[in-house]
PDB file of C-alpha atoms in Angstrom:
ATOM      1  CA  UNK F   1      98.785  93.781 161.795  1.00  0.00           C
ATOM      2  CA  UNK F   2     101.982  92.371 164.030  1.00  0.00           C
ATOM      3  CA  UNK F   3     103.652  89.614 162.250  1.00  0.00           C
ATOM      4  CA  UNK F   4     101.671  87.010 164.224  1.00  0.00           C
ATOM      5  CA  UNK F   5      98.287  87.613 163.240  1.00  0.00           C
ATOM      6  CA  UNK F   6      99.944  87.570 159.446  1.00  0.00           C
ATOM      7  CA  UNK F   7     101.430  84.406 160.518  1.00  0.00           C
ATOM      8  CA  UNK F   8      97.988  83.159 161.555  1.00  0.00           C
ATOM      9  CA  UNK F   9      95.772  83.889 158.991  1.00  0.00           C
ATOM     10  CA  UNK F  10      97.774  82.548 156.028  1.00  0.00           C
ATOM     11  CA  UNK F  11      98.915  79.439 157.799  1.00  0.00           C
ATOM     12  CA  UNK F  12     102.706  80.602 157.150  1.00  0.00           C
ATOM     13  CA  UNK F  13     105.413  80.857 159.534  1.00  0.00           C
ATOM     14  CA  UNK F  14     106.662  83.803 160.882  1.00  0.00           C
ATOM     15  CA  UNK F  15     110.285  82.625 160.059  1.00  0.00           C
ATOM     16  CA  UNK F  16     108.859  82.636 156.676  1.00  0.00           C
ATOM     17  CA  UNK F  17     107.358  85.940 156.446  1.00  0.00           C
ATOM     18  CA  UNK F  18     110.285  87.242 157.679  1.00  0.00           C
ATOM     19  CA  UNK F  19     112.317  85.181 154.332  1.00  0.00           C
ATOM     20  CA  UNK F  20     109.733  87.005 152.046  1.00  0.00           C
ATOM     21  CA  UNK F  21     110.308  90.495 153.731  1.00  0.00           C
ATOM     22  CA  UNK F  22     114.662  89.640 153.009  1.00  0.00           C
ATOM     23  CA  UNK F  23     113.966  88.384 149.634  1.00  0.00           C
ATOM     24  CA  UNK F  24     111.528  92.034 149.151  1.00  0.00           C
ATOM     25  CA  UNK F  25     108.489  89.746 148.372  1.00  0.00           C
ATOM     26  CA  UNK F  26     106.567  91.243 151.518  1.00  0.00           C
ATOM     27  CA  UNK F  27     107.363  94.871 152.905  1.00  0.00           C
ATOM     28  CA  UNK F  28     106.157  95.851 156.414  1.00  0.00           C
ATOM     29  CA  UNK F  29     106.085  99.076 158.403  1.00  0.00           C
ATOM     30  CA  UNK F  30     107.788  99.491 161.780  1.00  0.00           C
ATOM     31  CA  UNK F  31     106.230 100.471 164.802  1.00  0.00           C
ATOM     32  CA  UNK F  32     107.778 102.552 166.970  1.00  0.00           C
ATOM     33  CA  UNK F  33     109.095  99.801 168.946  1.00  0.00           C
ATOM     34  CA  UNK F  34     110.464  98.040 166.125  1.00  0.00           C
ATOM     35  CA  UNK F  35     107.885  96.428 165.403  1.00  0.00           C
ATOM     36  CA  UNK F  36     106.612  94.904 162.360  1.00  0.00           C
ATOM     37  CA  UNK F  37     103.509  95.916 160.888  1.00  0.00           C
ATOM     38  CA  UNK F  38     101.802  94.207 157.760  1.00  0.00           C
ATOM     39  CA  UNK F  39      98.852  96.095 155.755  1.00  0.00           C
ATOM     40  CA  UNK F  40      95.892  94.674 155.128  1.00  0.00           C
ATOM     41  CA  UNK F  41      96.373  93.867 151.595  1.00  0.00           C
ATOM     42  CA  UNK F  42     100.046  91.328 153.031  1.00  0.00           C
ATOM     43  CA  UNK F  43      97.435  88.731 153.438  1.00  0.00           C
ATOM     44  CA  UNK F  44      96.496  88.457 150.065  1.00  0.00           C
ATOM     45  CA  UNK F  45     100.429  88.894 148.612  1.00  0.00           C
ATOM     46  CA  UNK F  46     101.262  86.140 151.306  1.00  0.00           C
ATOM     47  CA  UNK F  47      98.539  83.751 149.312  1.00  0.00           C
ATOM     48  CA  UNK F  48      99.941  84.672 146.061  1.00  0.00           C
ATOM     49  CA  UNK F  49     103.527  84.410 147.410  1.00  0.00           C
ATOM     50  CA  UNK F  50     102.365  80.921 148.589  1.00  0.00           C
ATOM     51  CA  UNK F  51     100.834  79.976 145.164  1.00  0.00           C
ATOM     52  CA  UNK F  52     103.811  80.316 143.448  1.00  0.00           C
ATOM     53  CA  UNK F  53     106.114  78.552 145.682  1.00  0.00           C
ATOM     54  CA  UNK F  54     103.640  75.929 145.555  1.00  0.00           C
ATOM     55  CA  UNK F  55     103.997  76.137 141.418  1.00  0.00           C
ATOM     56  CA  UNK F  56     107.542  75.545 142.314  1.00  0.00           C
ATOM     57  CA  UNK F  57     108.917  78.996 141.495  1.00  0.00           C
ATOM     58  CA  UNK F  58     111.834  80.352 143.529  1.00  0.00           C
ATOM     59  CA  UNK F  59     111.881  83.477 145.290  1.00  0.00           C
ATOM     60  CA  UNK F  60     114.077  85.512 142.383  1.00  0.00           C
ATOM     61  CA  UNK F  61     111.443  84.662 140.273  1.00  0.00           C
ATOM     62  CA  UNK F  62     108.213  85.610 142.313  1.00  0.00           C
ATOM     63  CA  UNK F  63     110.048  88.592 143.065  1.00  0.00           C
ATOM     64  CA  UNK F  64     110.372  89.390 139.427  1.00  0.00           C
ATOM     65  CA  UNK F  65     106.444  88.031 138.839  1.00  0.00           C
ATOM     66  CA  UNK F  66     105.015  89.636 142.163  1.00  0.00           C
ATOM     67  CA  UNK F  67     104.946  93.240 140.069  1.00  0.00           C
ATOM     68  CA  UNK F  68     103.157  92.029 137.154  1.00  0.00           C
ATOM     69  CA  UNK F  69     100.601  89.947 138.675  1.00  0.00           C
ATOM     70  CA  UNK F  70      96.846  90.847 138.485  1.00  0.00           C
ATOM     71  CA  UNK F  71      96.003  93.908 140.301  1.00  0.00           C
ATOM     72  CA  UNK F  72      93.204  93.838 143.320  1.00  0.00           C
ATOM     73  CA  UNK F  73      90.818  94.131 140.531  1.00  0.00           C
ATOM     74  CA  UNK F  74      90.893  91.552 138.412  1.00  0.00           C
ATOM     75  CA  UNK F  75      92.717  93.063 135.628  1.00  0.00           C
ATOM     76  CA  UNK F  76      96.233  92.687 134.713  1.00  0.00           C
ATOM     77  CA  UNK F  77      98.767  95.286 136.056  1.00  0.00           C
ATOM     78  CA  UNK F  78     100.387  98.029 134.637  1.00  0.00           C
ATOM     79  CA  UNK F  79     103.395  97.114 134.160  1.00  0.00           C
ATOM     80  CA  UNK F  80     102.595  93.447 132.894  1.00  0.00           C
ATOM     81  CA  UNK F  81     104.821  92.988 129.620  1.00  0.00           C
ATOM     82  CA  UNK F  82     105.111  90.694 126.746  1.00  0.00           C
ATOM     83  CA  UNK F  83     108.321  89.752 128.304  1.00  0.00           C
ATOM     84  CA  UNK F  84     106.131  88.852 131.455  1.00  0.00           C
ATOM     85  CA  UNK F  85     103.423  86.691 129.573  1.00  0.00           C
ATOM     86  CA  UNK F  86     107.043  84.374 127.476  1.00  0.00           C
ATOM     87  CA  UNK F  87     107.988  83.741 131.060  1.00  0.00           C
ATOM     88  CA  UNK F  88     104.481  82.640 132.542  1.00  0.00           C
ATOM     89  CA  UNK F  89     104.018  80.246 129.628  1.00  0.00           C
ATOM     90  CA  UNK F  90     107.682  78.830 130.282  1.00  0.00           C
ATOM     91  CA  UNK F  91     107.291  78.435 133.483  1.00  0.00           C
ATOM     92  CA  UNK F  92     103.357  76.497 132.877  1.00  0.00           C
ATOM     93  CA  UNK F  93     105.426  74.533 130.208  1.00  0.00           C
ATOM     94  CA  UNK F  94     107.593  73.395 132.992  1.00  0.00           C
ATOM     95  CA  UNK F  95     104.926  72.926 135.555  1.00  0.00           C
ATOM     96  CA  UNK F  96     103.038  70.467 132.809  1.00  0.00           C
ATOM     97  CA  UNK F  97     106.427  68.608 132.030  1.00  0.00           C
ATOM     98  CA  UNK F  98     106.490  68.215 136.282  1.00  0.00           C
ATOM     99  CA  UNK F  99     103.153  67.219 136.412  1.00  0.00           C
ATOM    100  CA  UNK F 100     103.181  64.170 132.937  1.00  0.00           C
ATOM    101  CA  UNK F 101     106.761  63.044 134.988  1.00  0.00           C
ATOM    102  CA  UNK F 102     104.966  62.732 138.057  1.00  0.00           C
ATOM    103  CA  UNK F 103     101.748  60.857 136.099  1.00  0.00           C
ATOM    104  CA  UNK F 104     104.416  58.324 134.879  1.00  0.00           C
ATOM    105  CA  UNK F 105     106.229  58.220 138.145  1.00  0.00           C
ATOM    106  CA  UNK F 106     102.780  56.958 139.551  1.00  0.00           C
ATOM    107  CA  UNK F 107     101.653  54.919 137.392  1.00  0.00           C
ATOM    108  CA  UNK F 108     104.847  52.375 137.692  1.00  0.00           C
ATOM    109  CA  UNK F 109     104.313  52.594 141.331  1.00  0.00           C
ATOM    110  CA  UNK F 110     100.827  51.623 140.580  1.00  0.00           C
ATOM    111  CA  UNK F 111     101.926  48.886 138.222  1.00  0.00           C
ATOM    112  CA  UNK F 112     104.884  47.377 140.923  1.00  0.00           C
ATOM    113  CA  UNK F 113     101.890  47.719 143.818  1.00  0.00           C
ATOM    114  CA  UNK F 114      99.638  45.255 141.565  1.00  0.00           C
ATOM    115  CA  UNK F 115     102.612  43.145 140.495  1.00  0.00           C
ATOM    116  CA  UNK F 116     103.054  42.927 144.789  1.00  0.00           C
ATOM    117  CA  UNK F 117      99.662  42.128 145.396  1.00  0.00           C
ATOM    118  CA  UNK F 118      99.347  39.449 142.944  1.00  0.00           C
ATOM    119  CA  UNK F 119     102.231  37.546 144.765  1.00  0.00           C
TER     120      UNK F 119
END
């Protein structure tokens, strides 16, 4: 599929997909016109790509996750390491120190909006 359609049915930008294909996170054919053309299967990485920059990983480490991640079928890859499974939990130890700074962020918002509305 041409870069647009890619673009279309993940809800990314093509200036995007074309970041993921520098940083080696997506790979596409070329047509014979220089085109680029995705496989099938770049709408599912694109997802998972997503997912993780939604986590708040950068792209050195999604490229270094991408790999190991769960295969098509459910079960873990190959190549998945001990190594790999330290660095998941570090990184979910950071996303749950994110997530209790962000519970106390908004609960002192909460707290000044009351104090506000009582006035």
């Amino acid at each position: 599929m041409r870069i647009g359609e890619l673009a279309r049915r993940t809800g990314v930008s093509e200036r995007s997909l074309r970041y993921y294909e520098t940083q080696g996170l997506l790979r596409a054919e070329r047509t014979p016109g220089g085109h680029r053309d995705y496989a099938e299967a770049a709408v599912d990485r694109v997802i998972r790509i997503q997912e993780l920059f939604a986590a708040g990983l950068h792209s050195s480490r999604i490229g270094q996750l991408l790999p190991c991640m769960r295969d098509a079928d459910g079960g873990p890859s190959v190549i998945a390491t001990p190594r790999l499974v330290e660095d998941l939990t570090a990184e979910r130890e950071r996303i749950d120190r994110t997530i209790a700074d962000l519970v106390r962020s908004r609960d002192t918002l909460d707290e000044v909006i009351e104090a506000a509305r009582e006035r």
